[in-house]
XYZ file of C-alpha atoms in Angstrom:
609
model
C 194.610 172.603 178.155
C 194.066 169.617 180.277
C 190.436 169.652 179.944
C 190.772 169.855 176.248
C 193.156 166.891 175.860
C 190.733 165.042 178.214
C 187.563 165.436 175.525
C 189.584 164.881 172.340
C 190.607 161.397 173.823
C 187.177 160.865 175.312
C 185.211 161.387 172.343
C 187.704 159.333 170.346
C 187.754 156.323 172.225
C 184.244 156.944 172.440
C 183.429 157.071 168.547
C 185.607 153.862 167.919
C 184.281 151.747 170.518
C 180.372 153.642 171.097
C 179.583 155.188 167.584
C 176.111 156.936 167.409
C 173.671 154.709 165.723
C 170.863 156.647 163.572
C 166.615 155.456 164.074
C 163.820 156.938 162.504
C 160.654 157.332 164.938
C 157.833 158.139 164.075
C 156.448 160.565 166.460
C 152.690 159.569 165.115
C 153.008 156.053 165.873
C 151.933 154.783 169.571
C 154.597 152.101 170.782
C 151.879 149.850 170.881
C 150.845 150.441 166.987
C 150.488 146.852 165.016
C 150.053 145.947 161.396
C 146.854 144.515 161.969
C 145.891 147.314 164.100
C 146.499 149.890 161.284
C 144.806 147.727 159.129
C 141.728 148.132 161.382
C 141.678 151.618 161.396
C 141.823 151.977 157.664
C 138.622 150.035 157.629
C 137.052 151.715 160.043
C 137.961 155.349 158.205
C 136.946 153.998 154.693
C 133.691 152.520 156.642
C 132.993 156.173 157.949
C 133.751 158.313 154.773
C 131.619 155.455 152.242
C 128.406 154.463 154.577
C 128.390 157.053 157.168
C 128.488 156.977 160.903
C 125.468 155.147 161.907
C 125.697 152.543 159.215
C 126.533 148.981 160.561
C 129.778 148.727 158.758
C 131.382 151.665 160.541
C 130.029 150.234 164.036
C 131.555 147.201 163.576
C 134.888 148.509 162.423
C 135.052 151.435 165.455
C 134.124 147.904 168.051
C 136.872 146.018 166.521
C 139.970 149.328 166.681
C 138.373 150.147 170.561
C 139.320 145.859 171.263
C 142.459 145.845 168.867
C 143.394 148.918 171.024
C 143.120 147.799 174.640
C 144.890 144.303 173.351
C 147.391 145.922 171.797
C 148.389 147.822 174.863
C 148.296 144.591 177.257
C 150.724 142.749 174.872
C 152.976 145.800 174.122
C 153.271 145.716 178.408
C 153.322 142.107 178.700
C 156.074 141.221 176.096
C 158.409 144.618 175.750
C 157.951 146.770 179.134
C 157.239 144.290 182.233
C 160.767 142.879 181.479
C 162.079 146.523 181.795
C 161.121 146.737 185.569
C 164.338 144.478 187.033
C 166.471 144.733 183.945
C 166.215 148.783 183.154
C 164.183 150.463 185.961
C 164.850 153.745 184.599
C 163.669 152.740 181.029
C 160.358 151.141 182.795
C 159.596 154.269 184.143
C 160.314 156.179 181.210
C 157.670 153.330 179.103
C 155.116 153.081 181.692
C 154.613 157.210 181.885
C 154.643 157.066 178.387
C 151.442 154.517 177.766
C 149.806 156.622 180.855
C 150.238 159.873 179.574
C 151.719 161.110 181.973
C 154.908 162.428 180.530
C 153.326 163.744 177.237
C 153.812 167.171 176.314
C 151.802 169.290 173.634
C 154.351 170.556 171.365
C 154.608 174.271 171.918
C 156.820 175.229 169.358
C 154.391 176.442 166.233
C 152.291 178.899 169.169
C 155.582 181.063 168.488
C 156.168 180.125 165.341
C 155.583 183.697 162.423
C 156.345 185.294 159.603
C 159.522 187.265 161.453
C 160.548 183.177 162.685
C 159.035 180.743 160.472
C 161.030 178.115 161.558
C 162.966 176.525 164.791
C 166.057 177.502 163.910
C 164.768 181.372 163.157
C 163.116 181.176 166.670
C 166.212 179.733 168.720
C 168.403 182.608 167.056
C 165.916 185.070 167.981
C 165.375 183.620 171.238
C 169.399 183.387 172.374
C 169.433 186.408 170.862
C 167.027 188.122 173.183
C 168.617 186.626 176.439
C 172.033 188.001 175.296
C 170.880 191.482 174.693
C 169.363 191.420 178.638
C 172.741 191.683 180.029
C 174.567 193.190 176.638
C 174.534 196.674 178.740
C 176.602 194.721 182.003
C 179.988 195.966 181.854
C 181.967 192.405 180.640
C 183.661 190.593 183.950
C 187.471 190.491 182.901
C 189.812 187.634 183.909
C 192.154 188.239 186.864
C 195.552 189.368 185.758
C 197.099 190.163 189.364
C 200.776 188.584 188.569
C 200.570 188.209 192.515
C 200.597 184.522 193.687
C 197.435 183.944 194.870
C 197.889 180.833 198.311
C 195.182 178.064 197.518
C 194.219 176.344 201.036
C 194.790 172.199 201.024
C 190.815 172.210 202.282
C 190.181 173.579 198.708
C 191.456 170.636 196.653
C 189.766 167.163 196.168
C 191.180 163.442 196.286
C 190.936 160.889 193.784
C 188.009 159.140 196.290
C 186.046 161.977 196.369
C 186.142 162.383 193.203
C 185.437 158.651 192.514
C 182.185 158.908 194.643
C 180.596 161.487 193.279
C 181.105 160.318 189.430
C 179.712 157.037 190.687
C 176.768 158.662 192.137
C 176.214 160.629 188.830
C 172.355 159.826 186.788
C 172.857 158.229 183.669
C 169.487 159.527 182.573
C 170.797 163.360 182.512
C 171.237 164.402 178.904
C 175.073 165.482 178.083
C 176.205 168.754 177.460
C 177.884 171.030 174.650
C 180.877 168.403 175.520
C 178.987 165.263 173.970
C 180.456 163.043 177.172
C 177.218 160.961 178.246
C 177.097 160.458 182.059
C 176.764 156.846 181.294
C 180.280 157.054 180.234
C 181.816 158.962 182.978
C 179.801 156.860 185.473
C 181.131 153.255 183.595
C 184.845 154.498 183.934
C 184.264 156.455 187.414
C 187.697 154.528 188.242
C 189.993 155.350 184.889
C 188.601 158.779 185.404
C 188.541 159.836 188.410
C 192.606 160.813 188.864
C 192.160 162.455 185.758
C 189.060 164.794 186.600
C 190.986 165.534 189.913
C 193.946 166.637 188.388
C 191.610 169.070 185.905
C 189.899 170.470 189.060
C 193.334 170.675 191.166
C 195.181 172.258 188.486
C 192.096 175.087 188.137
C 191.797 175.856 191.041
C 195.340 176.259 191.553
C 196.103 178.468 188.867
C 192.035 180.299 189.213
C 191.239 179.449 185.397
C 188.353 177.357 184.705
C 188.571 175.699 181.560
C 187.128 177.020 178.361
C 185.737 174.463 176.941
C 183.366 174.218 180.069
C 181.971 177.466 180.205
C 179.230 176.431 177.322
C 175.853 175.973 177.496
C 172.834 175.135 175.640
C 170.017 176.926 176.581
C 166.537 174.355 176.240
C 163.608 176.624 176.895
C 160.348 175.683 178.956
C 156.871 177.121 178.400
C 155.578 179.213 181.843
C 152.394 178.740 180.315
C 150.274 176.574 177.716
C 150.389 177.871 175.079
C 153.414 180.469 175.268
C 152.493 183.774 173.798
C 155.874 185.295 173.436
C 159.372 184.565 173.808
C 160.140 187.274 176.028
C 157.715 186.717 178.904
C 156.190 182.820 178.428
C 159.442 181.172 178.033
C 162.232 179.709 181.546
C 165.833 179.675 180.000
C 167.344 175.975 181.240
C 170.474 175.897 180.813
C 172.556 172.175 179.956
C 176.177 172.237 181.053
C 179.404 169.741 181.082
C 179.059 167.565 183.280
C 182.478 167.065 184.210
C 181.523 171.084 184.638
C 179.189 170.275 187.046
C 181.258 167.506 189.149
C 183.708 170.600 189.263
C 181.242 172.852 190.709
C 180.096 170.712 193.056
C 183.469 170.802 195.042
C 183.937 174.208 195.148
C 179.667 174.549 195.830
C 181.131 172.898 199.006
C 184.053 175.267 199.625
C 182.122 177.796 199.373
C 179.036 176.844 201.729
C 181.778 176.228 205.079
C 183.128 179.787 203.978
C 179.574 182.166 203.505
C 177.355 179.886 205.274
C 176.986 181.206 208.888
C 177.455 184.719 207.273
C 174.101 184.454 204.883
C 170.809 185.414 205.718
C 169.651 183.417 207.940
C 165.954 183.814 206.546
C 167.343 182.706 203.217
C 165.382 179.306 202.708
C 166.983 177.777 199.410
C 170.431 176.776 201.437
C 171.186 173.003 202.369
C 169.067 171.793 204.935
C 166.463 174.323 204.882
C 162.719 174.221 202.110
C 160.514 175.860 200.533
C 158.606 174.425 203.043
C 160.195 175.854 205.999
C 159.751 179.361 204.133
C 155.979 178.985 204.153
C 155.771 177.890 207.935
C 157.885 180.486 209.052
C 155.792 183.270 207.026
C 152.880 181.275 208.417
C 154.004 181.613 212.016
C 154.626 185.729 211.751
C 151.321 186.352 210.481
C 149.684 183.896 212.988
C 151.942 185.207 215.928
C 151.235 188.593 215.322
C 147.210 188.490 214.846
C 147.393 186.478 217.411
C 148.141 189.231 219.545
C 145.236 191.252 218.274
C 144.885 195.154 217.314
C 146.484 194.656 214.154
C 146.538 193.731 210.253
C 149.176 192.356 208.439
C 150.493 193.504 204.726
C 152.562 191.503 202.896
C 154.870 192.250 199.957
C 155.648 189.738 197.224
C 158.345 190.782 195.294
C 159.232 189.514 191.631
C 162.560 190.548 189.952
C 162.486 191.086 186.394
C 164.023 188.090 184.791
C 165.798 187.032 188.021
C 168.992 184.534 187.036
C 169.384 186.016 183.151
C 169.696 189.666 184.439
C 172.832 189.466 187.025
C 175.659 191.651 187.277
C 178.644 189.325 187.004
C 180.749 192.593 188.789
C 178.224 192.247 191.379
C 178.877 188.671 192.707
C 182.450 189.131 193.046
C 181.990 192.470 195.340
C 179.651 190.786 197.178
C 181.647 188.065 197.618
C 184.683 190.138 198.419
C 181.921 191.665 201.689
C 181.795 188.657 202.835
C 185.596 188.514 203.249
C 185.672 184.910 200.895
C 188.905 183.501 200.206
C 190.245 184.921 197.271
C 191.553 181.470 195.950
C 187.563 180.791 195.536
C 186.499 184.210 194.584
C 189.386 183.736 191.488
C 188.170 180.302 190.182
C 184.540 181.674 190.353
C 185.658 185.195 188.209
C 186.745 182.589 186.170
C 184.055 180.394 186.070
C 181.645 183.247 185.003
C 184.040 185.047 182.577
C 183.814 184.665 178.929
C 180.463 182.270 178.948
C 179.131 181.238 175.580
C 175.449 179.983 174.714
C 173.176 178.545 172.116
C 169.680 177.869 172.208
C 168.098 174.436 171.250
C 164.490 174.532 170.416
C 163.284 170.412 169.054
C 166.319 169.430 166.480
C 167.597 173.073 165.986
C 170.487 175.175 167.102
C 171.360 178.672 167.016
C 174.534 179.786 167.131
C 177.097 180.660 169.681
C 176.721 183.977 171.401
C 179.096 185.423 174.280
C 176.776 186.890 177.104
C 177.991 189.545 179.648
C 175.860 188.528 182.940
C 173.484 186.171 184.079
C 173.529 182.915 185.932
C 172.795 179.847 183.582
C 169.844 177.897 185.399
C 170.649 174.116 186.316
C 174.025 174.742 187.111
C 175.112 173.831 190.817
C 176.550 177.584 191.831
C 174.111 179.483 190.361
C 171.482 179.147 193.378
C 173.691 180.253 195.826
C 175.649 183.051 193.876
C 172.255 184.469 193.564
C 171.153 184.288 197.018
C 174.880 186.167 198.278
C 173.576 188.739 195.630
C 170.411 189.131 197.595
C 172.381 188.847 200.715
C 171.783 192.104 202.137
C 168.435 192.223 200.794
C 166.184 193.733 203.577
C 168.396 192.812 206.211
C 166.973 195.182 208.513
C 163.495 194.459 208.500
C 162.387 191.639 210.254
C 159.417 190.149 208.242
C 160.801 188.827 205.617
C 161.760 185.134 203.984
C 163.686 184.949 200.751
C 163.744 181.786 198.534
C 166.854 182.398 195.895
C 165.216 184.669 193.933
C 161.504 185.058 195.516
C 161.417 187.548 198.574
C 158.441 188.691 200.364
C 158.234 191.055 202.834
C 155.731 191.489 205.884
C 154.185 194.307 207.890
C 152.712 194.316 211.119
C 150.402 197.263 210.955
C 148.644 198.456 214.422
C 145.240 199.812 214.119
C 144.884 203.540 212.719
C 148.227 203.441 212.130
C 150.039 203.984 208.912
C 151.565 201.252 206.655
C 155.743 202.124 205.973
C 155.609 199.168 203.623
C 155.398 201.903 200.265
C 158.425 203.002 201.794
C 159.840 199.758 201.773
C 159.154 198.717 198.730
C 160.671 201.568 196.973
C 164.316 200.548 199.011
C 163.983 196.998 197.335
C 163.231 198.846 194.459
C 166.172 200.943 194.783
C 168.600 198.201 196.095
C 167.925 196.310 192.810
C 168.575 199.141 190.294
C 171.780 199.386 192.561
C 172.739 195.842 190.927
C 171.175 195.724 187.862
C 168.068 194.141 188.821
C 164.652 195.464 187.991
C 161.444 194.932 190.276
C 158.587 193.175 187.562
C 155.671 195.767 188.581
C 153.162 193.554 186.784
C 154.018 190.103 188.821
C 154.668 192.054 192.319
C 151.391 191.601 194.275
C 150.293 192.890 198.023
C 148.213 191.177 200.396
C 146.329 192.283 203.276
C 145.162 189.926 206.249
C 142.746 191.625 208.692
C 140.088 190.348 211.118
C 139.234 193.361 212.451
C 135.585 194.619 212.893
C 136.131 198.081 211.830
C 138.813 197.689 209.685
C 139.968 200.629 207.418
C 141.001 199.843 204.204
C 144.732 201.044 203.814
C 144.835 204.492 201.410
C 148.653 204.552 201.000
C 148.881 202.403 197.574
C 152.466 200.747 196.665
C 154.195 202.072 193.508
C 156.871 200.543 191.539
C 158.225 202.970 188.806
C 155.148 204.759 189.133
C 152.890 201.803 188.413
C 150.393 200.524 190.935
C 150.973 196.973 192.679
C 148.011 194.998 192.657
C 146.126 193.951 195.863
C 144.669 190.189 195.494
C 143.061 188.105 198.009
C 144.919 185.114 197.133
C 148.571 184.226 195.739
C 151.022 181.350 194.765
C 153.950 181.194 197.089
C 156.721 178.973 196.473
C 153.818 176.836 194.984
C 151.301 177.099 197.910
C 147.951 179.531 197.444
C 147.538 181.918 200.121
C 144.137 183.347 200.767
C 143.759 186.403 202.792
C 141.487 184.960 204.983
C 144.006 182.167 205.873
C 141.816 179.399 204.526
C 142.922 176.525 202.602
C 140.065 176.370 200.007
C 141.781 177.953 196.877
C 144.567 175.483 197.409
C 142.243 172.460 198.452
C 140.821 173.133 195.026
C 143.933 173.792 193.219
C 145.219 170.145 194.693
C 142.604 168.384 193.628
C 142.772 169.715 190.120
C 145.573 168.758 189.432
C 145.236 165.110 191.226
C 142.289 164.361 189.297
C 143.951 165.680 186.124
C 146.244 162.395 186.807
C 144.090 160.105 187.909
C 143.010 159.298 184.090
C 146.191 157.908 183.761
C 145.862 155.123 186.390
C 142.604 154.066 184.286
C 144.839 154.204 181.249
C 147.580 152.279 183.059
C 145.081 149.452 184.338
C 143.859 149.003 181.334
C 147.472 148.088 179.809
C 147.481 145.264 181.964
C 150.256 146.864 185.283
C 149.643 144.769 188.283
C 147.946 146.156 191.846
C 151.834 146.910 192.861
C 152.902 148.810 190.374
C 149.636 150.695 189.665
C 150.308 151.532 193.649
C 153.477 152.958 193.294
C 152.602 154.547 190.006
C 149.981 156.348 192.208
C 152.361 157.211 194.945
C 154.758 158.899 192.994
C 152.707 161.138 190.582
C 149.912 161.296 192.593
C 150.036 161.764 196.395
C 153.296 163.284 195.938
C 151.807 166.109 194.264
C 148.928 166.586 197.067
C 151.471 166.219 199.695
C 153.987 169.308 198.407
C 154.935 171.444 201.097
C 152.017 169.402 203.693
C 153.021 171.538 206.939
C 152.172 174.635 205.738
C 148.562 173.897 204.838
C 147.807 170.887 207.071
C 145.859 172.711 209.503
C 142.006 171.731 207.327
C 138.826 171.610 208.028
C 136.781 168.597 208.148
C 135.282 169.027 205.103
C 138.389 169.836 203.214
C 139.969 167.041 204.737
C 137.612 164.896 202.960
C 138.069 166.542 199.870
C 141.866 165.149 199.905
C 141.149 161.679 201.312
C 138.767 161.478 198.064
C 141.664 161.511 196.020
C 142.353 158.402 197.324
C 139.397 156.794 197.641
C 139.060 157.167 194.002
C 142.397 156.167 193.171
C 141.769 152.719 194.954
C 138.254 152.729 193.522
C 140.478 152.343 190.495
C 142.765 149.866 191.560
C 140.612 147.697 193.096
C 136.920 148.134 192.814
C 136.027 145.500 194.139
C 136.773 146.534 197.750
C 135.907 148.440 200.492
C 138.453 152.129 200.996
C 139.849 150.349 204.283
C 140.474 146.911 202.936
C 142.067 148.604 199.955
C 144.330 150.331 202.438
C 145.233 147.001 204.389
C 145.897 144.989 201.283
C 147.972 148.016 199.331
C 149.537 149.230 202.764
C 148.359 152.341 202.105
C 147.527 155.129 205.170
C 145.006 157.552 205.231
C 145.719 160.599 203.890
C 145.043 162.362 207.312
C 146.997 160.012 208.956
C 150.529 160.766 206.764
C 149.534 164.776 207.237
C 149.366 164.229 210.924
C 152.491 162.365 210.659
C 154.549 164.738 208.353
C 153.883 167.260 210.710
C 155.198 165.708 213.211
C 158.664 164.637 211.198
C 158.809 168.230 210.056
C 159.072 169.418 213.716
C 161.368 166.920 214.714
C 164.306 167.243 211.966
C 163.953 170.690 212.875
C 165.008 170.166 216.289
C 167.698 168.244 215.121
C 168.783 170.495 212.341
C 172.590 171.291 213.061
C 172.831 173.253 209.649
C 172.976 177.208 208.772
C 171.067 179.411 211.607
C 167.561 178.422 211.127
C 164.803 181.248 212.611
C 162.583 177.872 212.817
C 164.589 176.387 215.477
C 163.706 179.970 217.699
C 159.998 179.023 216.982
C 159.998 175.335 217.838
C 162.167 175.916 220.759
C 159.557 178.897 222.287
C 156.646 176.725 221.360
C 153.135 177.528 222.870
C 152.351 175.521 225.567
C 149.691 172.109 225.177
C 146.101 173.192 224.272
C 144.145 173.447 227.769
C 140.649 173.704 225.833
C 139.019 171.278 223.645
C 139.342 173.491 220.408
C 141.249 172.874 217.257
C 142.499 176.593 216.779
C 144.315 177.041 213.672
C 147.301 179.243 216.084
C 147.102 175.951 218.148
């Protein structure tokens, strides 16, 4: 009732003094598009069609739109998006991706488009329609109705300063939800608002409702792949929330870390504090460790679950939460919080309606990452070689020579544990992996079956965004890196060209560039010469770019720029050290940095080393 009171005066106050203002775009039309420009081009077209390509006409019309065009893009900088960069920073961004192409995205819709959904609309109703018949079967999670006062710890409720702080910290980039509040809003009046929000999130969590009006969301879906095939398979469900929602579940995401943090897998890598990254080293270090030791191969297990956030047993949560003895204060606002959910799905300008779904865990809201990993809590718990990443868990087996591999056996437990939950094991997406150096190496004869179809064995795989190769080299992902760096690079030439200075073509370069070749740098720093030179080329030609006029090391001094081997040695040595540090959940890197193998007596660089 609060809640609801809150929005109706909130909207009000926000259609009297903000009213929404309509614009046409045309989604045709570059920003940099002139009348003279246009003008040009219709020449040039009426040129082609009356005289032909090679006449002189056409020639000199296609010389003039090619100079027209690079002009046009220097001005439209110059005089509408260099003045951005101190006054709107976020907008600059926004403009400056825009003229390099580098936030551009190929409209996916009409792939989908058919005769049974000829339009968006038809498609988001079949869509939403879909995701709420994967849980339709889930027996519905009903709302506690225990008429026995419930005691709701001080810890668990929030002061007007906390609250303050965190709606001042909010992005006012971040599209708003089914409520219509922008953050922009609830960021401007952070100080009005905050005593208000904290009595809405007191008052819920005291009485273990969470209000109605939050428990909306609009699902906006992205393509897996270019071009999506289907809906069923090709499509990622994001779902947009409140976000006073969100603010809400960020305090009790808090709560509820201090009560299930020591008590979660410790070799569950999406928790605060740990990475992706972490999860690769760590699988890195059991498959170096143990062929280290010789007399063995090693047989991993990637596991994909069918669906993974859309297909969860709302029942399921709460008795897992209930295991690991959380207060029932929490475990009542969270019933509540995933009880009676509503969705839509918005695909460009077009809605489908409202559906109630029974299960699932909306993606992009803050609890939904860790309700899923105390789901998968006790998820091989008793087998050592594993790392889990939310919903990606692989498993590993250390298999002596001659011996037999128990990892069919294992498989069929996860398997078995998921059907126990609701989950499903995809049989298509699960691969297995076998690392062997061997000499007389027998290939393994016991095949892994899931539902009675075969898992396929690959010599390389994409983990948590890193390719593995069963040989241990880096060369599928050297090449994979480089791809997609060069795939960017065009846009620095487009960017130069629209007049950005040295600096900002520097940072542009930093940020969608080297960040990208730098993902998860640990894991895969350990390169060969050669390949090492492959990823310092990146750079050379990005500078090349920037300035080609100079030398690659007096590019470096004047940009302040280091060499790409240099920040990999570097990283690696930052990673160690915050893991030293690292005073968060039991970490089973902390073991491994801790026991580490004593300084290299040889003049060798061993990949183990």
């Amino acid at each position: 009732m609060k809640y609801r009171r809150f929005n109706e005066v909130v909207s009000a106050m926000m259609d009297c003094f903000f009213p929404n203002k309509p614009t046409s775009v045309r989604e045709s039309d570059k920003q940099w598009m002139t009348s003279s420009l246009k003008s040009s081009i219709s020449k040039r077209q009426k040129s082609l069609h009356k005289y032909g390509r090679n006449s002189q006409a056409y020639r000199f019309w296609r010389n003039r739109v090619q100079r027209d065009v690079k002009v046009a893009r220097r001005k439209y900088y110059a005089n509408s998006v260099q003045k951005l960069k101190s006054a709107n920073p976020s907008r600059w961004w926004k403009e400056v991706k825009s003229i390099g192409g580098l936030s551009s995205r190929e409209s996916w819709v009409h792939q989908l488009l058919s005769e049974v959904n000829p339009t968006c609309e038809d498609l988001a109703e079949s869509y939403n329609g879909y995701l709420v018949g994967l849980t339709s079967h889930f027996k519905p999670l009903l709302e506690c109705t225990d008429d026995q006062e419930t005691e709701v710890p001080n810890h668990l409720l929030v002061n007007i300063g906390q609250v303050y702080t965190v709606l001042r910290r909010l992005k006012t980039t971040k599209s708003p939800g089914p409520d219509g509040i922008p953050n922009r809003i609830l960021k401007t009046f952070a100080f009005e608002f905050a005593p208000i929000i904290m009595d809405i999130y007191n008052t819920s969590v005291l009485q273990g409702v969470f209000p109605d009006q939050l428990k909306r969301s609009i699902v906006v879906p992205i393509p897996k792949v270019s071009p999506p095939q289907t809906i069923e398979d090709d499509l990622r469900p994001i779902s947009l929330t409140a976000q006073v929602s969100k603010v809400m579940e960020g305090f009790m995401l808090q709560s509820l870390m201090s009560e299930v943090g020591l008590k979660l897998d410790p070799k569950q890598f999406a928790l605060p504090g740990k990475s992706t990254t972490q999860a690769l080293v760590y699988l890195l270090h059991l498959i170096h460790a143990a062929l280290h030791q010789g007399h063995c191969s090693v047989r991993i297990f990637f596991a994909d679950f069918k669906k993974g956030f859309d297909l969860v047993d709302h029942n399921v949560i709460i008795d897992e939460l209930l295991k690991l003895q959380v207060s029932p204060a929490i475990i009542r606002w969270i019933k509540s919080f995933l009880t009676s959910r509503e969705q839509c799905v918005k695909i460009g300008p077009s809605f489908s309606s409202w559906k109630p779904v029974n299960g699932g865990l909306p993606q992009g809201t803050k609890l939904g990452p860790l309700l899923f990993a105390i789901l998968v809590n006790s998820l091989l718990q008793d087998w050592n070689g594993r790392i889990k990443f939310v919903d990606d868990a692989t498993a590993l087996e250390i298999v002596p020579r001659c011996s037999p591999s128990l990892l069919p056996i294992l498989v069929n437990d996860v398997s078995q544990y998921a059907s126990s939950r609701g989950m499903k094991l995809n049989s298509k997406k699960c691969k297995e992996m076998t690392i062997s150096f061997l000499q007389s190496h027998l290939p393994l004869d016991n095949a892994i079956y899931i539902d009675g179809s075969p898992v396929q064995s690959v010599s390389s795989f994409k983990l948590l965004g890193v390719l593995l190769r069963e040989d241990l080299s880096w060369c599928d992902h050297v090449d994979y890196v480089i791809k997609k760096a060069n795939s960017r690079l065009y846009a620095l030439r487009k960017l130069k060209k629209a007049g950005l200075s040295d600096k900002d073509l520097v940072t542009i370069y930093s940020s969608f560039i080297r960040s990208r070749i730098e993902y998860a740098l640990p894991a895969w720093s350990t390169l060969t010469q050669g390949q090492s030179d492959l990823i310092e080329s990146i750079q050379r030609r990005a500078l090349r770019i920037l300035l080609p006029e100079m030398s690659y090391q007096d590019a470096l001094n004047y940009t302040g720029l280091k060499k790409l081997s240099t920040r990999r040695h570097n990283s690696c040595e930052q990673f160690i050290r915050k893991l030293k540090f690292d005073n968060g959940p039991i970490n089973p890197l902390k073991d491994v940095v801790a026991t580490r193998i004593h300084p290299n007596t040889h003049n060798y660089n061993l990949n183990y080393s």
